[in-house]
PDB file of C-alpha atoms in Angstrom:
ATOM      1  CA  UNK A   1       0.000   0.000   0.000  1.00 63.00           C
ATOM      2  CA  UNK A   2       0.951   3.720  -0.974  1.00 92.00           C
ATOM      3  CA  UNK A   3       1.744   6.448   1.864  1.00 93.00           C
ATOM      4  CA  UNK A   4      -0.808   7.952   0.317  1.00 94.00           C
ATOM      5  CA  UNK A   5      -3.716   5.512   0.479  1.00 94.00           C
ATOM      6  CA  UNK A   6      -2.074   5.009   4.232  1.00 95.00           C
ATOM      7  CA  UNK A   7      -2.963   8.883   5.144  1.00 96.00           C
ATOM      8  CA  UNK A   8      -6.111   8.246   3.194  1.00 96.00           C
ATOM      9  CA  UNK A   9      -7.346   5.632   5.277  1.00 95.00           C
ATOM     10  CA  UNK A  10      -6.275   6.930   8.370  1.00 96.00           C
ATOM     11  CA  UNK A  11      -7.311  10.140   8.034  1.00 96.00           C
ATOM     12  CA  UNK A  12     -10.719   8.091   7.390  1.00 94.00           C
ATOM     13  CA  UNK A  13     -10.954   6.627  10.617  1.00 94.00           C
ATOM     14  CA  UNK A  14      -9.998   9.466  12.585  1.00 95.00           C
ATOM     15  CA  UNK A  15     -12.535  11.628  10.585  1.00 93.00           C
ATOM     16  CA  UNK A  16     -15.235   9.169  11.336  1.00 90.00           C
ATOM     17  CA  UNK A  17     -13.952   8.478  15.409  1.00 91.00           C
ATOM     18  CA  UNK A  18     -13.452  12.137  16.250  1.00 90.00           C
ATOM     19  CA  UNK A  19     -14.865  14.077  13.418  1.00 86.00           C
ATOM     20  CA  UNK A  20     -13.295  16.465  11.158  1.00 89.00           C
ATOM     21  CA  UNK A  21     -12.338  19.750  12.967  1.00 89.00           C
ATOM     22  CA  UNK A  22     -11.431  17.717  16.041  1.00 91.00           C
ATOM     23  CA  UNK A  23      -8.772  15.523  14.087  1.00 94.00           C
ATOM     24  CA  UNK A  24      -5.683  17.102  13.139  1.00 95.00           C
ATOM     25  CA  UNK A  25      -3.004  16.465  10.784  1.00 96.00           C
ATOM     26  CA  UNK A  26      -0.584  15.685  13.547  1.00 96.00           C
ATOM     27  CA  UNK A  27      -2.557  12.903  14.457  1.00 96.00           C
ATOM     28  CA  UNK A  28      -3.516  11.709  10.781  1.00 97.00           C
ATOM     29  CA  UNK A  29       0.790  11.388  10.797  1.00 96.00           C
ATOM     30  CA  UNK A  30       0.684   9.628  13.799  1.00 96.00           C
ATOM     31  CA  UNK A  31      -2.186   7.140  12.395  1.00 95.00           C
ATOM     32  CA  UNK A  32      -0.710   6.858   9.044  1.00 96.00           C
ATOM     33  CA  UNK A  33       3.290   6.432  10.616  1.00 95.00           C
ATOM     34  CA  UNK A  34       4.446   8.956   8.357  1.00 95.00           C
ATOM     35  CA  UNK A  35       4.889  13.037   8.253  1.00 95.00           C
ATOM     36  CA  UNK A  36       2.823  15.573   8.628  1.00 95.00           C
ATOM     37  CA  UNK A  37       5.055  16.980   5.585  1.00 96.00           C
ATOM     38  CA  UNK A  38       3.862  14.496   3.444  1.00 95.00           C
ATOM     39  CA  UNK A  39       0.343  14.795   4.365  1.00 96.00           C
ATOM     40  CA  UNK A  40       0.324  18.572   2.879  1.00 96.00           C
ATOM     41  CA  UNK A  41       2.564  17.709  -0.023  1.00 96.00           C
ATOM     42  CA  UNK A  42      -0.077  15.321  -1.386  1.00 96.00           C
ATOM     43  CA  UNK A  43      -3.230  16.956  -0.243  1.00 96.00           C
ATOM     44  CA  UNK A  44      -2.176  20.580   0.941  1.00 95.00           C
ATOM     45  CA  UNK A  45      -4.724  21.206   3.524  1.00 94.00           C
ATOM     46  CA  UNK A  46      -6.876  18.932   5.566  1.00 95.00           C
ATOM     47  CA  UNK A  47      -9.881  20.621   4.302  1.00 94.00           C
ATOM     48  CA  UNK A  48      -8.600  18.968   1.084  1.00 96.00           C
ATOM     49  CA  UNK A  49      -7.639  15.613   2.185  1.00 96.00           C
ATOM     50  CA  UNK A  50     -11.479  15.248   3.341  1.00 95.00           C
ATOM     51  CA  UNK A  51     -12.566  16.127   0.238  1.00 96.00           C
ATOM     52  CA  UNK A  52     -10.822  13.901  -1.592  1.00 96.00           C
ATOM     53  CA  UNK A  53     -12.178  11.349   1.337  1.00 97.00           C
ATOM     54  CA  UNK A  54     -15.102  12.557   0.730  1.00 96.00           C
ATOM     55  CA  UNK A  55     -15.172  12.287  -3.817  1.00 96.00           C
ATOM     56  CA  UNK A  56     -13.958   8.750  -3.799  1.00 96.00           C
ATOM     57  CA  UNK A  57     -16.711   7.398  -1.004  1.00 95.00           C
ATOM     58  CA  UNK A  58     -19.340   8.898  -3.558  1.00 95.00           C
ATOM     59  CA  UNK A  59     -17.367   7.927  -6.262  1.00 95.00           C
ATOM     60  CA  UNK A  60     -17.703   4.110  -4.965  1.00 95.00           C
ATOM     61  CA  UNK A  61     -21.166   5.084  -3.814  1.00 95.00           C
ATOM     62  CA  UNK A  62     -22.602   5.996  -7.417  1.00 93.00           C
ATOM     63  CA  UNK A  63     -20.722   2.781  -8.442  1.00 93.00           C
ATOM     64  CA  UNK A  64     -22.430   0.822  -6.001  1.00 92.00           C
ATOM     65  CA  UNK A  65     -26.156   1.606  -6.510  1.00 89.00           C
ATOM     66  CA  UNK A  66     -25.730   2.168 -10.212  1.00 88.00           C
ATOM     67  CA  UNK A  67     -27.398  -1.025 -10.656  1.00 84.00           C
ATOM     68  CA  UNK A  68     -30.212   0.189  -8.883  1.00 80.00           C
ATOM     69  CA  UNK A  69     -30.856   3.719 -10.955  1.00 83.00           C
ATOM     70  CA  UNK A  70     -31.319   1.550 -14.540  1.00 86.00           C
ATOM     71  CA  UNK A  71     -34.381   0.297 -13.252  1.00 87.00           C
ATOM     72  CA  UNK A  72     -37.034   1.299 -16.101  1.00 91.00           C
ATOM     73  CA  UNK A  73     -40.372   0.470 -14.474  1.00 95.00           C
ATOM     74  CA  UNK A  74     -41.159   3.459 -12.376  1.00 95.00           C
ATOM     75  CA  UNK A  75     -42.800   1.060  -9.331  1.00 95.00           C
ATOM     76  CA  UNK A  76     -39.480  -1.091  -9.734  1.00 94.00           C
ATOM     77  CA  UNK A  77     -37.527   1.889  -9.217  1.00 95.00           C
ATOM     78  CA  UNK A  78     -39.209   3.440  -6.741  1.00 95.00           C
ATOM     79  CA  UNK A  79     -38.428  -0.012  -4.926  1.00 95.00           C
ATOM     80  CA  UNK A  80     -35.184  -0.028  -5.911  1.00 93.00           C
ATOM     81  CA  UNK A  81     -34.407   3.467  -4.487  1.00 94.00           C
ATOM     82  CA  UNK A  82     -35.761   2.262  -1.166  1.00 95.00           C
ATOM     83  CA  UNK A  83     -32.780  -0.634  -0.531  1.00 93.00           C
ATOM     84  CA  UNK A  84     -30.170   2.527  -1.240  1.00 93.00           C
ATOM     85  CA  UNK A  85     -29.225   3.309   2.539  1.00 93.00           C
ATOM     86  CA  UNK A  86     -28.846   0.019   3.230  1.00 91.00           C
ATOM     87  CA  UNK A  87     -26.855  -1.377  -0.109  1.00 92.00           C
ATOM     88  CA  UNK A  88     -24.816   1.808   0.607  1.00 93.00           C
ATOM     89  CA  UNK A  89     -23.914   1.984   4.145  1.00 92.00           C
ATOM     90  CA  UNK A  90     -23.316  -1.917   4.319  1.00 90.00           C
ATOM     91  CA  UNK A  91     -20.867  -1.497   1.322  1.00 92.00           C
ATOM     92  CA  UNK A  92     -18.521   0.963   2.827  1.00 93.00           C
ATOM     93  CA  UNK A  93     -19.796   1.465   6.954  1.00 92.00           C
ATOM     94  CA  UNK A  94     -16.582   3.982   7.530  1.00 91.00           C
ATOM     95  CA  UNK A  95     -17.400   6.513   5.030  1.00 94.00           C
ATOM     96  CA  UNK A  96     -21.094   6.656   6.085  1.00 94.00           C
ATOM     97  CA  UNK A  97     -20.968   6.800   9.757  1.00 92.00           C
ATOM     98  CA  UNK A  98     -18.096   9.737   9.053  1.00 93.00           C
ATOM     99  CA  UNK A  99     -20.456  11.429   6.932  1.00 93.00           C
ATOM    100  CA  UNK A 100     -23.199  11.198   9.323  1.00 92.00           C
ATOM    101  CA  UNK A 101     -20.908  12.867  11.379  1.00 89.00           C
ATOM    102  CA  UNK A 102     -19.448  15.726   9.549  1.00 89.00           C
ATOM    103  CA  UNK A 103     -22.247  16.506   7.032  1.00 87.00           C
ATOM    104  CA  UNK A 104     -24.239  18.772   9.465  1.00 84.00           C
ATOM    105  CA  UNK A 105     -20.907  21.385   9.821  1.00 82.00           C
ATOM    106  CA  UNK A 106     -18.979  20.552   6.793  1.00 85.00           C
ATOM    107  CA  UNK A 107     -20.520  22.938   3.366  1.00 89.00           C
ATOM    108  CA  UNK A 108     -18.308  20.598   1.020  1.00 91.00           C
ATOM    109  CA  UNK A 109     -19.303  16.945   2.754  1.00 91.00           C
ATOM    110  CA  UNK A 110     -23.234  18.417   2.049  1.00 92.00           C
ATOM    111  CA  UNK A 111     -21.982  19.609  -1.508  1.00 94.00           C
ATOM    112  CA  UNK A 112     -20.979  16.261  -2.747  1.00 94.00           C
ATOM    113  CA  UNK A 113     -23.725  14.684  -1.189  1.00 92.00           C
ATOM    114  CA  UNK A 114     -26.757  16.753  -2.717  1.00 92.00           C
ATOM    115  CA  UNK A 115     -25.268  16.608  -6.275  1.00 92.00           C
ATOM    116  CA  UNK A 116     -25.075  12.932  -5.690  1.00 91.00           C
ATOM    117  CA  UNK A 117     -28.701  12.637  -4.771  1.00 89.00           C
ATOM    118  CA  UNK A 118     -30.172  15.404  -7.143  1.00 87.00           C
ATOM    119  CA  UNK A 119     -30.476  12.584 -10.029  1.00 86.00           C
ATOM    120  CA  UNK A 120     -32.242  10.347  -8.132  1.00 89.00           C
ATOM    121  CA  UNK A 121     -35.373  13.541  -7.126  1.00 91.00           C
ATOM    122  CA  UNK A 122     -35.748  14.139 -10.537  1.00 91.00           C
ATOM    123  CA  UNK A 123     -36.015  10.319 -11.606  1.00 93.00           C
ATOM    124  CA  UNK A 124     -38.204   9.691  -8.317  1.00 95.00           C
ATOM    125  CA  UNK A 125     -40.796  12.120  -9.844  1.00 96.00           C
ATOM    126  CA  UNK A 126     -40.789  11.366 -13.163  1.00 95.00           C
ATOM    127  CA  UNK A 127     -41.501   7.569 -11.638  1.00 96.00           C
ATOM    128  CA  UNK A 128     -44.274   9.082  -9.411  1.00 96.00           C
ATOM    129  CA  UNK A 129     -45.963  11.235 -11.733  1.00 96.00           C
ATOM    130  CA  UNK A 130     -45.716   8.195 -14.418  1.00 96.00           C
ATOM    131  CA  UNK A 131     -48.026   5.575 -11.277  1.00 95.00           C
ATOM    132  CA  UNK A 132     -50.809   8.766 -11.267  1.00 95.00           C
ATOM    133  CA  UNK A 133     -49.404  10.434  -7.887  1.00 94.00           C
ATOM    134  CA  UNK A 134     -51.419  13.558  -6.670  1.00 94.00           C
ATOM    135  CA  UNK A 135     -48.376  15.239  -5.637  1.00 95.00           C
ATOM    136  CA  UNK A 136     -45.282  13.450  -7.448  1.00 95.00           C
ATOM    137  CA  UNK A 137     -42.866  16.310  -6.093  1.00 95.00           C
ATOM    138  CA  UNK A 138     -43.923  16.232  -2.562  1.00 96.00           C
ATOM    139  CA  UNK A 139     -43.856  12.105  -2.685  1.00 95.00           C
ATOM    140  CA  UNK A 140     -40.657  12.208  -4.384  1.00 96.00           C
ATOM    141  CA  UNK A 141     -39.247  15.020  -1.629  1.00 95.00           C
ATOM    142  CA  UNK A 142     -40.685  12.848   1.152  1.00 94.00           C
ATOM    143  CA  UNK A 143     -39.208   9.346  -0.094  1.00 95.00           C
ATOM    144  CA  UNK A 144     -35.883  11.534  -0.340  1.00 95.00           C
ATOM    145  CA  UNK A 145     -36.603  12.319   3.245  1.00 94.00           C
ATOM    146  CA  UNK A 146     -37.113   8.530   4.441  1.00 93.00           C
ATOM    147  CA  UNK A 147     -33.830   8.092   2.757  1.00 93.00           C
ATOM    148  CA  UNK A 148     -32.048  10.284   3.693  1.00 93.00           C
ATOM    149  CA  UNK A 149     -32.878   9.245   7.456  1.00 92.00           C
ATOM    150  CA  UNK A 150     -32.388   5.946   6.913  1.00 93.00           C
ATOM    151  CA  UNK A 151     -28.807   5.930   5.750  1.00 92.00           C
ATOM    152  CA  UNK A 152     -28.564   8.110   8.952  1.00 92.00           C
ATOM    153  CA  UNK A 153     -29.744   5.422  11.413  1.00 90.00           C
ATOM    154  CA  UNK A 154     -28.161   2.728   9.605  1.00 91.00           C
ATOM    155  CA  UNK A 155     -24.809   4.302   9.809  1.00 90.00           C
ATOM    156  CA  UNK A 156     -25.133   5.893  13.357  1.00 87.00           C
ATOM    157  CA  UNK A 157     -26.405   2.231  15.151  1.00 80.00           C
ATOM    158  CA  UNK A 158     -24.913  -0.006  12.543  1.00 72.00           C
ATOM    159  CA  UNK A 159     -27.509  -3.174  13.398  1.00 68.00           C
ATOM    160  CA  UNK A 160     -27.496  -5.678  11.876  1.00 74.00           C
ATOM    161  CA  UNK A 161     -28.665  -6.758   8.579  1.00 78.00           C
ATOM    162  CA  UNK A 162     -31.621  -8.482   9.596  1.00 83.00           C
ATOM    163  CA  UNK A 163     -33.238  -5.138  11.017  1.00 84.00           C
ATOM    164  CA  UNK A 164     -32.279  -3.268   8.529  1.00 84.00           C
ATOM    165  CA  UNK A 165     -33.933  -5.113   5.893  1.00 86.00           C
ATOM    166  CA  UNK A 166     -36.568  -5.948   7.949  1.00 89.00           C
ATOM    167  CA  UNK A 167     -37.134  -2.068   7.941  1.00 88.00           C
ATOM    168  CA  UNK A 168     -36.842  -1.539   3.794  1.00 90.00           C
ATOM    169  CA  UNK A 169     -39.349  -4.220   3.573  1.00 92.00           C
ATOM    170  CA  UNK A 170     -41.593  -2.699   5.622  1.00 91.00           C
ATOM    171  CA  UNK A 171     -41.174   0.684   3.743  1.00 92.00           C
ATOM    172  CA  UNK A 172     -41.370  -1.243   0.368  1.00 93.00           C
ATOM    173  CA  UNK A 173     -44.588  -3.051   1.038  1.00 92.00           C
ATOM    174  CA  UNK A 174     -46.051   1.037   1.924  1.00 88.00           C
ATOM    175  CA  UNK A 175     -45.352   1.810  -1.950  1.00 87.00           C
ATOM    176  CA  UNK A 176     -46.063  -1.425  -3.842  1.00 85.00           C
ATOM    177  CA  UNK A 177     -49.925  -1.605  -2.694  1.00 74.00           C
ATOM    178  CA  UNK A 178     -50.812   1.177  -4.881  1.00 57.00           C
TER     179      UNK A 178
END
């Protein structure tokens, strides 16, 4: 393994154990057993090494539930969208629970994850609108909503798979009565 991918990764789990303004690059060094030095002459600032923490979870994210956003049949998708904060925060547990950490006070952490979302509102109420919806914005906005908590939970509590899927079925079987 790289130094780099070493400060990477460490700077990962001290991001997600302590958060971001309470880690410092001193103790990313420390982590990583290399030099502070070296952290800024790859990344420059720690503002940047979380961001580039922070491109290559969504990166792997988009990757990961890509699968899931081909779905034609606007019911299927709609039920597809719904196993997201699971498939994602079981895929890669560290980058979630540190972004359910930081997102709230980091602007660029929020950034990167609205743009990565944004597709999937606009598909949501196209899919909506398409199964005779009243309000295929609002539904869409409030599925969003569910998700968006859900990936939350998951990644604060981390249960175990069992609940967690017991919980998307549950939300699943709301939408595929209609």
């Amino acid at each position: 393994m790289s130094k780099r991918q070493d400060i990477l990764d460490a700077a990962s789990r001290l991001f997600t154990e302590n958060g971001a303004r309470a880690t410092s690059t001193k103790s990313i060094a420390v982590e990583a057993a290399t030099s502070e030095a070296l952290i800024f002459k790859y990344f420059g600032t720690k503002e940047r090494l979380l961001e580039e923490i922070i491109k290559k979870g969504y990166q792997e994210a988009a990757k990961t539930i890509l699968p899931n956003l081909n779905e034609k049949d606007a019911l299927a998708y709609i039920l597809k969208i719904i196993e997201i904060p699971r498939i994602l925060v079981d895929a890669n547990p560290i980058f979630w629970k540190m972004q359910y950490k930081i997102m709230g006070l980091n602007a660029i952490s929020q950034k990167y994850h609205d743009n990565f979302m944004r597709p999937c509102f606009e598909r949501l109420e196209q899919s909506f609108s398409e199964l005779k919806y009243e309000s295929s914005e609002l539904e869409a906005q409030l599925l969003l909503i569910y998700i968006d908590g859900m990936w939350r939970h998951f990644a604060r509590l981390q249960e175990d798979v069992k609940k967690e899927e017991e919980l998307t079925k549950l939300m699943k079987q709301k939408y595929n009565k209609k």
